[in-house]
Short mmCIF file of C-alpha atoms in Angstrom, two decimals:
data_model
loop_
_atom_site.label_atom_id
_atom_site.label_comp_id
_atom_site.label_asym_id
_atom_site.label_seq_id
_atom_site.Cartn_x
_atom_site.Cartn_y
_atom_site.Cartn_z
CA MET A 1 -13.59 9.26 -17.39
CA ALA A 2 -9.84 10.17 -17.44
CA PHE A 3 -8.17 10.70 -13.71
CA THR A 4 -5.43 12.08 -12.38
CA LEU A 5 -4.20 11.75 -8.84
CA TYR A 6 -5.41 14.59 -7.59
CA SER A 7 -8.81 14.48 -8.97
CA LEU A 8 -8.97 12.04 -6.85
CA ILE A 9 -7.27 13.95 -3.63
CA GLN A 10 -9.93 16.24 -4.53
CA ALA A 11 -12.99 13.96 -4.63
CA ALA A 12 -11.42 12.62 -0.89
CA ILE A 13 -11.25 15.70 0.54
CA LEU A 14 -15.09 16.62 -0.73
CA CYS A 15 -16.59 13.47 0.40
CA VAL A 16 -14.69 13.79 4.26
CA ASN A 17 -15.68 17.35 3.76
CA ALA A 18 -20.08 16.17 3.65
CA VAL A 19 -19.06 13.78 6.35
CA ALA A 20 -17.61 16.58 8.71
CA VAL A 21 -20.36 18.94 8.19
CA LEU A 22 -23.38 16.68 9.21
CA HIS A 23 -24.18 17.98 13.04
CA GLU A 24 -25.37 15.79 16.01
CA GLU A 25 -27.69 17.50 17.12
CA ARG A 26 -29.78 18.68 14.70
CA PHE A 27 -29.93 16.57 11.86
CA LEU A 28 -28.77 13.18 12.56
CA SER A 29 -30.87 12.87 15.94
CA LYS A 30 -33.51 14.31 14.16
CA ILE A 31 -33.34 10.94 11.60
CA GLY A 32 -32.47 8.54 14.46
CA TRP A 33 -28.39 7.67 13.72
CA ALA A 34 -27.50 9.98 16.34
CA SER A 35 -24.38 7.84 18.36
CA ASP A 36 -25.90 7.94 21.84
CA GLN A 37 -28.88 5.64 20.85
CA SER A 38 -26.95 2.97 19.56
CA VAL A 39 -25.82 1.57 22.76
CA GLY A 40 -27.93 -1.70 22.13
CA GLY A 41 -26.32 -4.48 21.33
CA PHE A 42 -22.86 -5.59 23.19
CA GLY A 43 -22.31 -8.52 21.56
CA ASP A 44 -20.41 -8.97 18.00
CA GLU A 45 -23.24 -8.26 16.02
CA PRO A 46 -23.03 -4.55 15.34
CA GLY A 47 -25.04 -4.30 12.85
CA VAL A 48 -24.57 -2.35 9.65
CA LYS A 49 -26.26 1.49 11.29
CA VAL A 50 -24.65 1.23 13.95
CA GLN A 51 -21.34 0.72 11.89
CA MET A 52 -22.04 3.97 9.97
CA MET A 53 -23.00 5.75 13.37
CA ASN A 54 -19.90 4.52 14.29
CA LEU A 55 -18.21 5.69 11.39
CA ILE A 56 -19.53 9.56 11.00
CA ARG A 57 -18.95 9.91 14.28
CA SER A 58 -15.08 8.62 14.42
CA VAL A 59 -14.96 10.25 11.00
CA ARG A 60 -16.50 13.74 12.36
CA THR A 61 -13.91 13.50 16.13
CA VAL A 62 -10.52 12.42 13.86
CA MET A 63 -10.41 14.68 10.43
CA ARG A 64 -11.84 17.66 12.44
CA VAL A 65 -8.08 19.82 12.66
CA PRO A 66 -7.01 18.32 9.62
CA LEU A 67 -9.58 19.26 7.48
CA ILE A 68 -9.01 22.63 8.39
CA ALA A 69 -6.06 22.80 7.52
CA VAL A 70 -6.05 20.12 4.12
CA ASN A 71 -8.98 22.33 3.09
CA SER A 72 -7.23 25.97 3.99
CA VAL A 73 -4.52 24.52 1.31
CA CYS A 74 -6.92 23.32 -1.07
CA ILE A 75 -8.47 26.63 -1.51
CA VAL A 76 -5.03 28.68 -1.62
CA LEU A 77 -4.02 26.50 -4.49
CA LEU A 78 -6.95 27.10 -6.59
CA LEU A 79 -7.38 31.18 -6.05
CA LEU A 80 -3.88 30.69 -6.97
CA PHE A 81 -3.63 28.38 -10.09
CA GLY A 82 -7.12 28.26 -11.16
CA HIS B 1 27.78 1.29 28.40
CA PRO B 2 27.44 2.67 25.07
CA LEU B 3 28.76 5.86 26.54
CA SER B 4 31.57 5.38 28.41
CA ILE B 5 33.06 3.12 26.05
CA THR B 6 32.70 5.61 23.66
CA VAL B 7 34.28 8.53 25.70
CA VAL B 8 37.35 6.18 26.76
CA ARG B 9 37.56 5.36 22.61
CA SER B 10 37.01 9.57 22.29
CA PHE B 11 40.26 10.07 24.53
CA THR B 12 42.54 8.20 23.57
CA ALA B 13 42.00 8.39 20.26
CA LYS B 14 42.31 12.24 20.83
CA SER B 15 45.34 12.38 22.71
CA ARG B 16 47.20 9.66 19.90
CA ALA B 17 46.18 12.45 17.55
CA ARG B 18 48.11 14.93 19.76
CA ALA B 19 50.94 12.94 20.18
CA ALA B 20 51.55 13.27 16.56
CA PRO B 21 53.99 15.71 14.90
CA PRO B 22 51.15 17.94 13.30
CA PRO B 23 51.82 18.98 9.92
CA ALA B 24 50.86 21.81 8.52
CA GLY B 25 46.93 21.71 8.27
CA SER B 26 45.90 19.29 10.69
CA VAL B 27 45.42 21.84 13.44
CA LEU B 28 42.38 23.15 11.12
CA PHE B 29 41.50 19.30 10.26
CA GLU B 30 41.19 18.81 14.50
CA ASP B 31 38.90 22.00 15.38
CA THR B 32 36.48 20.86 12.45
CA SER B 33 36.64 17.32 13.71
CA SER B 34 35.73 17.32 16.88
CA THR B 35 33.67 20.27 16.69
CA ALA B 36 31.47 20.08 13.54
CA PRO B 37 30.17 16.37 13.29
CA ALA B 38 29.28 17.04 17.26
CA MET B 39 26.46 19.59 16.04
CA ASN B 40 25.53 18.84 13.07
CA SER B 41 24.25 15.30 14.46
CA GLN B 42 22.60 16.90 17.14
CA GLY B 43 20.90 18.19 15.08
CA TYR B 44 19.96 15.08 12.78
CA TYR B 45 19.39 12.61 15.78
CA THR B 46 18.11 13.17 19.09
CA PRO B 47 19.97 9.79 21.22
CA GLY B 48 22.01 11.49 22.62
CA TYR B 49 24.21 7.71 22.73
CA ASP B 50 23.97 7.34 18.63
CA MET B 51 25.50 11.07 18.56
CA GLN B 52 28.51 9.94 21.18
CA GLY B 53 28.97 7.04 18.33
CA ALA B 54 29.04 8.96 15.59
CA SER B 55 31.65 11.71 17.21
CA SER B 56 34.15 8.95 17.94
CA ASP B 57 34.04 7.69 14.52
CA MET B 58 34.94 11.09 13.18
CA GLN B 59 37.54 11.03 15.98
CA GLY B 60 38.44 7.10 15.88
CA GLY B 61 39.33 6.90 12.11
CA PRO B 62 42.27 9.05 11.80
CA GLY B 63 43.91 7.08 15.20
CA ALA B 64 43.16 4.02 13.30
CA GLY B 65 43.98 3.56 9.96
CA ASN B 66 44.39 5.90 7.56
CA MET B 67 43.33 4.56 4.08
CA PHE B 68 43.89 7.24 2.12
CA ALA B 69 47.36 9.64 2.33
CA ASP B 70 45.54 12.90 2.91
CA PRO B 71 43.71 13.60 6.42
CA MET B 72 41.23 15.30 5.03
CA ALA B 73 39.68 12.84 2.78
CA ASN B 74 39.35 9.55 4.91
CA ALA B 75 37.83 12.70 7.90
CA ALA B 76 35.19 13.29 5.01
CA MET B 77 34.75 9.05 3.91
CA MET B 78 33.71 9.04 7.74
CA TYR B 79 31.50 11.48 8.09
CA GLY B 80 30.00 10.65 4.75
CA SER B 81 29.43 7.55 5.97
CA SER B 82 28.03 8.17 8.95
CA LEU B 83 26.21 10.89 8.01
CA ALA B 84 24.53 8.23 5.39
CA ASN B 85 24.00 5.73 8.18
CA GLN B 86 21.72 8.03 10.32
CA GLY B 87 20.03 8.78 6.98
CA LYS B 88 19.10 5.57 6.46
CA ASP B 89 17.77 4.53 9.99
CA ILE B 90 16.06 7.61 10.20
CA VAL B 91 14.17 6.61 6.86
CA ASN B 92 13.90 3.25 8.20
CA LYS B 93 11.82 4.09 11.16
CA GLU B 94 9.54 6.71 9.50
CA ILE B 95 8.45 3.80 6.64
CA SER B 96 8.45 1.27 9.17
CA ARG B 97 5.86 3.63 11.54
CA PHE B 98 3.23 4.06 8.41
CA MET B 99 3.20 -0.30 6.48
CA SER B 100 5.09 -3.03 8.15
CA VAL B 101 8.40 -4.38 6.01
CA ASN B 102 7.81 -7.58 6.99
CA LYS B 103 4.57 -8.35 6.03
CA LEU B 104 4.89 -6.42 2.61
CA LYS B 105 8.31 -8.71 2.30
CA TYR B 106 6.14 -11.11 2.78
CA PHE B 107 4.17 -10.53 -0.06
CA PHE B 108 7.63 -10.47 -2.47
CA ALA B 109 8.77 -13.51 -1.48
CA VAL B 110 8.55 -15.74 -4.84
CA ASP B 111 9.97 -18.12 -7.17
CA THR B 112 9.61 -18.94 -11.15
CA ARG B 113 7.54 -21.60 -10.69
CA TYR B 114 4.75 -19.65 -8.47
CA VAL B 115 4.75 -16.83 -10.72
CA LEU B 116 4.00 -19.38 -13.94
CA LYS B 117 1.46 -21.57 -11.67
CA LYS B 118 -0.89 -18.24 -10.50
CA LEU B 119 -0.65 -17.22 -13.89
CA LEU B 120 -2.18 -20.42 -15.29
CA ILE B 121 -4.22 -20.08 -12.19
CA ILE B 122 -5.65 -16.69 -13.32
CA MET B 123 -6.07 -17.52 -16.67
CA PHE B 124 -7.54 -20.71 -16.87
CA PRO B 125 -8.86 -21.12 -12.83
CA TYR B 126 -11.55 -24.57 -13.50
CA THR B 127 -9.35 -27.07 -13.43
CA HIS B 128 -7.73 -25.77 -10.12
CA GLN B 129 -9.11 -27.90 -6.97
CA ASP B 130 -7.41 -27.33 -3.59
CA TRP B 131 -8.65 -22.73 -2.72
CA GLU B 132 -7.18 -22.74 0.62
CA VAL B 133 -4.42 -21.09 2.03
CA ARG B 134 -2.50 -23.34 3.58
CA TYR B 135 -1.39 -22.30 7.18
CA HIS B 136 2.82 -22.66 9.31
CA ARG B 137 1.53 -22.47 12.94
CA ASP B 138 -0.87 -19.54 12.92
CA THR B 139 0.71 -17.63 9.80
CA PRO B 140 -0.02 -17.57 6.03
CA LEU B 141 2.89 -20.01 4.29
CA PRO B 142 4.88 -16.94 1.78
CA PRO B 143 3.75 -17.23 -1.97
CA ARG B 144 6.70 -19.41 -2.69
CA GLN B 145 5.42 -23.00 -0.92
CA ASP B 146 1.52 -21.71 -1.00
CA VAL B 147 0.20 -21.22 -4.70
CA ASN B 148 -2.93 -20.09 -3.40
CA ALA B 149 -1.17 -17.07 -1.71
CA PRO B 150 -1.91 -13.64 -3.05
CA ASP B 151 0.93 -11.67 -3.78
CA LEU B 152 2.07 -8.44 -5.37
CA TYR B 153 4.90 -8.96 -7.46
CA ILE B 154 2.70 -10.20 -10.53
CA PRO B 155 -0.05 -7.26 -9.70
CA THR B 156 2.69 -4.65 -9.71
CA MET B 157 4.67 -6.50 -13.03
CA ALA B 158 1.22 -7.08 -14.77
CA PHE B 159 0.15 -3.31 -14.07
CA ILE B 160 3.35 -1.70 -15.26
CA THR B 161 3.15 -3.93 -18.19
CA TYR B 162 -0.51 -2.47 -18.57
CA ILE B 163 1.55 1.28 -19.14
CA LEU B 164 3.59 -0.18 -21.52
CA LEU B 165 1.04 -2.09 -23.50
CA ALA B 166 -1.33 0.88 -23.74
CA GLY B 167 1.63 3.56 -24.69
CA MET B 168 2.18 1.09 -27.71
CA ALA B 169 -1.48 0.72 -28.55
CA LEU B 170 -2.29 4.02 -28.43
CA GLY B 171 1.26 4.80 -30.06
CA ILE B 172 -0.05 2.28 -33.16
CA GLN B 173 -3.65 4.07 -33.71
CA LYS B 174 -0.29 7.47 -33.49
CA ARG B 175 -2.90 8.80 -30.40
CA PHE B 176 0.32 8.78 -28.28
CA SER B 177 2.43 11.79 -26.35
CA PRO B 178 3.76 10.99 -22.71
CA GLU B 179 1.07 12.34 -21.02
CA VAL B 180 -1.09 10.34 -22.68
CA LEU B 181 0.81 7.33 -20.37
CA GLY B 182 0.91 9.51 -17.18
CA LEU B 183 -2.77 10.00 -17.79
CA CYS B 184 -3.51 5.70 -18.07
CA ALA B 185 -1.06 4.89 -15.23
CA SER B 186 -2.99 7.71 -12.52
CA THR B 187 -6.31 6.32 -14.29
CA ALA B 188 -5.42 3.00 -14.10
CA LEU B 189 -4.34 4.11 -10.15
CA VAL B 190 -7.17 5.61 -8.98
CA TRP B 191 -9.34 2.95 -9.68
CA ILE B 192 -6.84 0.30 -7.95
CA ILE B 193 -7.41 2.77 -4.73
CA ILE B 194 -11.22 3.48 -5.38
CA GLU B 195 -11.39 -0.81 -5.33
CA VAL B 196 -9.83 -1.05 -2.06
CA LEU B 197 -11.51 1.51 -0.13
CA VAL B 198 -14.98 0.17 -1.07
CA LEU B 199 -13.88 -3.17 -0.32
CA LEU B 200 -12.48 -2.58 3.16
CA LEU B 201 -15.39 -0.01 4.03
CA SER B 202 -18.29 -2.86 2.91
CA LEU B 203 -15.76 -5.51 4.73
CA TYR B 204 -16.10 -2.78 7.86
CA LEU B 205 -19.25 -1.68 7.48
CA LEU B 206 -20.89 -5.93 7.77
CA THR B 207 -18.08 -6.94 10.41
CA VAL B 208 -16.68 -8.93 8.43
CA HIS B 209 -13.30 -10.32 11.00
CA SER B 210 -11.46 -12.00 8.26
CA ASP B 211 -8.07 -11.89 8.19
CA LEU B 212 -7.84 -9.73 4.82
CA SER B 213 -5.53 -6.86 5.47
CA THR B 214 -5.29 -3.99 2.82
CA PHE B 215 -2.40 -5.69 0.00
CA ASP B 216 -4.33 -9.05 0.17
CA LEU B 217 -7.03 -6.72 -1.19
CA MET B 218 -4.92 -5.02 -3.31
CA ALA B 219 -3.52 -8.22 -4.42
CA TYR B 220 -6.61 -9.49 -5.23
CA SER B 221 -7.51 -6.36 -7.14
CA GLY B 222 -4.61 -6.48 -9.01
CA TYR B 223 -5.09 -9.96 -10.49
CA LYS B 224 -7.13 -8.45 -12.76
CA TYR B 225 -4.50 -6.32 -14.50
CA VAL B 226 -3.12 -9.25 -15.91
CA GLY B 227 -6.07 -10.41 -17.78
CA ILE B 228 -5.95 -6.35 -18.99
CA ILE B 229 -3.00 -7.36 -20.34
CA PHE B 230 -3.92 -10.66 -22.18
CA THR B 231 -7.71 -8.85 -23.55
CA VAL B 232 -5.39 -5.84 -25.20
CA LEU B 233 -2.80 -7.91 -27.12
CA CYS B 234 -5.45 -10.35 -28.30
CA GLY B 235 -7.42 -7.42 -29.29
CA LEU B 236 -4.20 -5.60 -30.67
CA LEU B 237 -3.15 -9.20 -32.96
CA PHE B 238 -6.54 -10.08 -33.76
CA GLY B 239 -8.24 -7.14 -34.21
CA SER B 240 -11.87 -5.93 -32.99
CA ASP B 241 -13.60 -9.70 -32.66
CA GLY B 242 -10.20 -11.14 -30.93
CA TYR B 243 -10.72 -8.29 -28.81
CA PHE B 244 -14.21 -9.56 -27.25
CA VAL B 245 -13.21 -12.71 -27.29
CA ALA B 246 -10.27 -12.98 -25.09
CA LEU B 247 -12.93 -10.35 -22.56
CA ALA B 248 -15.26 -12.59 -22.41
CA TRP B 249 -12.84 -15.21 -21.69
CA SER B 250 -10.53 -13.19 -19.01
CA SER B 251 -13.73 -11.56 -17.87
CA CYS B 252 -14.79 -15.75 -16.82
CA ALA B 253 -12.18 -16.69 -16.06
CA LEU B 254 -11.36 -13.78 -13.42
CA MET B 255 -14.96 -13.77 -11.97
CA PHE B 256 -14.73 -17.34 -11.51
CA PHE B 257 -11.08 -17.24 -9.33
CA ILE B 258 -12.32 -14.17 -7.38
CA VAL B 259 -15.05 -15.84 -5.92
CA ARG B 260 -13.00 -18.73 -5.35
CA SER B 261 -10.56 -17.24 -3.77
CA LEU B 262 -12.40 -14.55 -1.51
CA LYS B 263 -15.02 -17.72 -0.75
CA MET B 264 -12.66 -18.66 1.28
CA LYS B 265 -11.87 -15.50 3.11
CA ILE B 266 -14.87 -13.49 3.78
CA LEU B 267 -18.21 -16.29 3.60
CA THR B 268 -16.25 -18.76 5.77
CA SER B 269 -14.81 -16.17 8.23
CA ILE B 270 -15.72 -16.51 12.14
CA SER B 271 -17.68 -14.28 14.12
CA SER B 272 -16.74 -14.60 17.89
CA ASP B 273 -20.20 -15.07 19.42
CA THR B 274 -22.65 -15.73 16.96
CA MET B 275 -23.48 -19.21 17.53
CA GLY B 276 -26.33 -19.77 18.53
CA MET B 277 -28.23 -16.85 17.51
CA ALA B 278 -26.69 -17.51 12.75
CA SER B 279 -28.81 -14.72 12.05
CA SER B 280 -29.28 -15.13 8.41
CA ALA B 281 -28.47 -11.84 6.89
CA LYS B 282 -25.34 -12.06 7.69
CA PRO B 283 -24.60 -14.49 5.00
CA GLN B 284 -26.22 -13.15 2.63
CA LEU B 285 -24.59 -9.92 2.98
CA ARG B 286 -21.23 -11.67 2.42
CA LEU B 287 -22.22 -13.01 -0.91
CA TYR B 288 -23.09 -10.08 -2.21
CA ILE B 289 -19.74 -8.32 -1.72
CA THR B 290 -18.08 -11.99 -3.22
CA VAL B 291 -20.69 -11.62 -5.75
CA ALA B 292 -20.71 -7.56 -6.47
CA THR B 293 -16.32 -7.73 -6.63
CA ALA B 294 -16.48 -10.48 -9.19
CA VAL B 295 -19.19 -8.63 -11.33
CA PHE B 296 -17.24 -5.53 -11.26
CA GLN B 297 -13.71 -6.82 -12.68
CA PRO B 298 -15.38 -7.39 -16.07
CA ILE B 299 -17.18 -3.52 -15.77
CA ILE B 300 -13.34 -2.51 -15.08
CA ILE B 301 -11.81 -4.23 -17.88
CA TYR B 302 -13.76 -3.05 -20.39
CA TRP B 303 -13.22 0.31 -19.29
CA LEU B 304 -10.03 0.56 -19.32
CA THR B 305 -9.03 -1.12 -22.81
CA SER B 306 -12.14 0.05 -24.71
CA HIS B 307 -10.84 3.15 -25.66
CA LEU B 308 -6.85 1.21 -26.60
CA VAL B 309 -8.24 -1.01 -28.96
CA ARG B 310 -11.06 0.29 -32.04
#
């Protein structure tokens, strides 16, 4: 399994795309992973599920705009160089 | 106030330059020296007082202490040195936005005695007694004074040595080409990045408030390259049997080393308010992280070296 740095970048872009595509209302609420259902513990014990939901929500918030740019660049490069 | 000082300096320099009898080409020289650096440095660097400093360097030079006979060369040297200083400042500022250079310097503060002892501990950790990282008034001691402190010198050197060894091993098998070397290097680098990211993710998800920074994790995941080098050397010298014996030895040593080192940092880290409600899930999950990290090491050693030793 020989990796180049470019395959790492591609894998990272695909993973972040996958996280960014998860829709709040249509999908995450249905399986009980919405971020507004997690206001439970005010201590220091969030638990794995709450941390994961926080992570998903923050990735979606932060990476929305940069992902547009990165995906466009990637599409152009793939079209030009295969 | 620096602005007034530079204005006064430039004024006196200008008056002194104009008082001297101008040789043939110096009118042109005077024009470019007063206007060109001001425009250029405005383009490069926005703080106003720094621009004044650069232009006053320009104009103070020809007035006081010519080093070359040719004023043109003198001016060029002054301009070049001020430009280099500005460039250096900009680069330092940009780099210190991403990672703090002081933290990185801590990891490279090693000496020979530390390196030798640490290599011995990595290959034979069973007799080492005290695994605690010593602190000095809340800051961890640098590796020069504490054998248990992680450093980045050994992993970097071991990584580069591994790439060179891989090239040599492939050359012995007559499968060498320069692209293969780059491929090997980037594969190993990608595995390091993946491991550090997975560790960071799992530490975040389980809210382990340890003081393991990214550089610490990079250091701990780079120590396996010492074992990899040992394994590849034994495989090259003693053939396939030697390779498997060395693989077993370095795997056990590395697993022991990682478990003992990370146990201090992960399993005993304090979570600030779970005093009464000690949930039994947390220490178990932390143990799983430590053991999973340790078990991952032999797998990756085998993966990265088996194609080198046939």
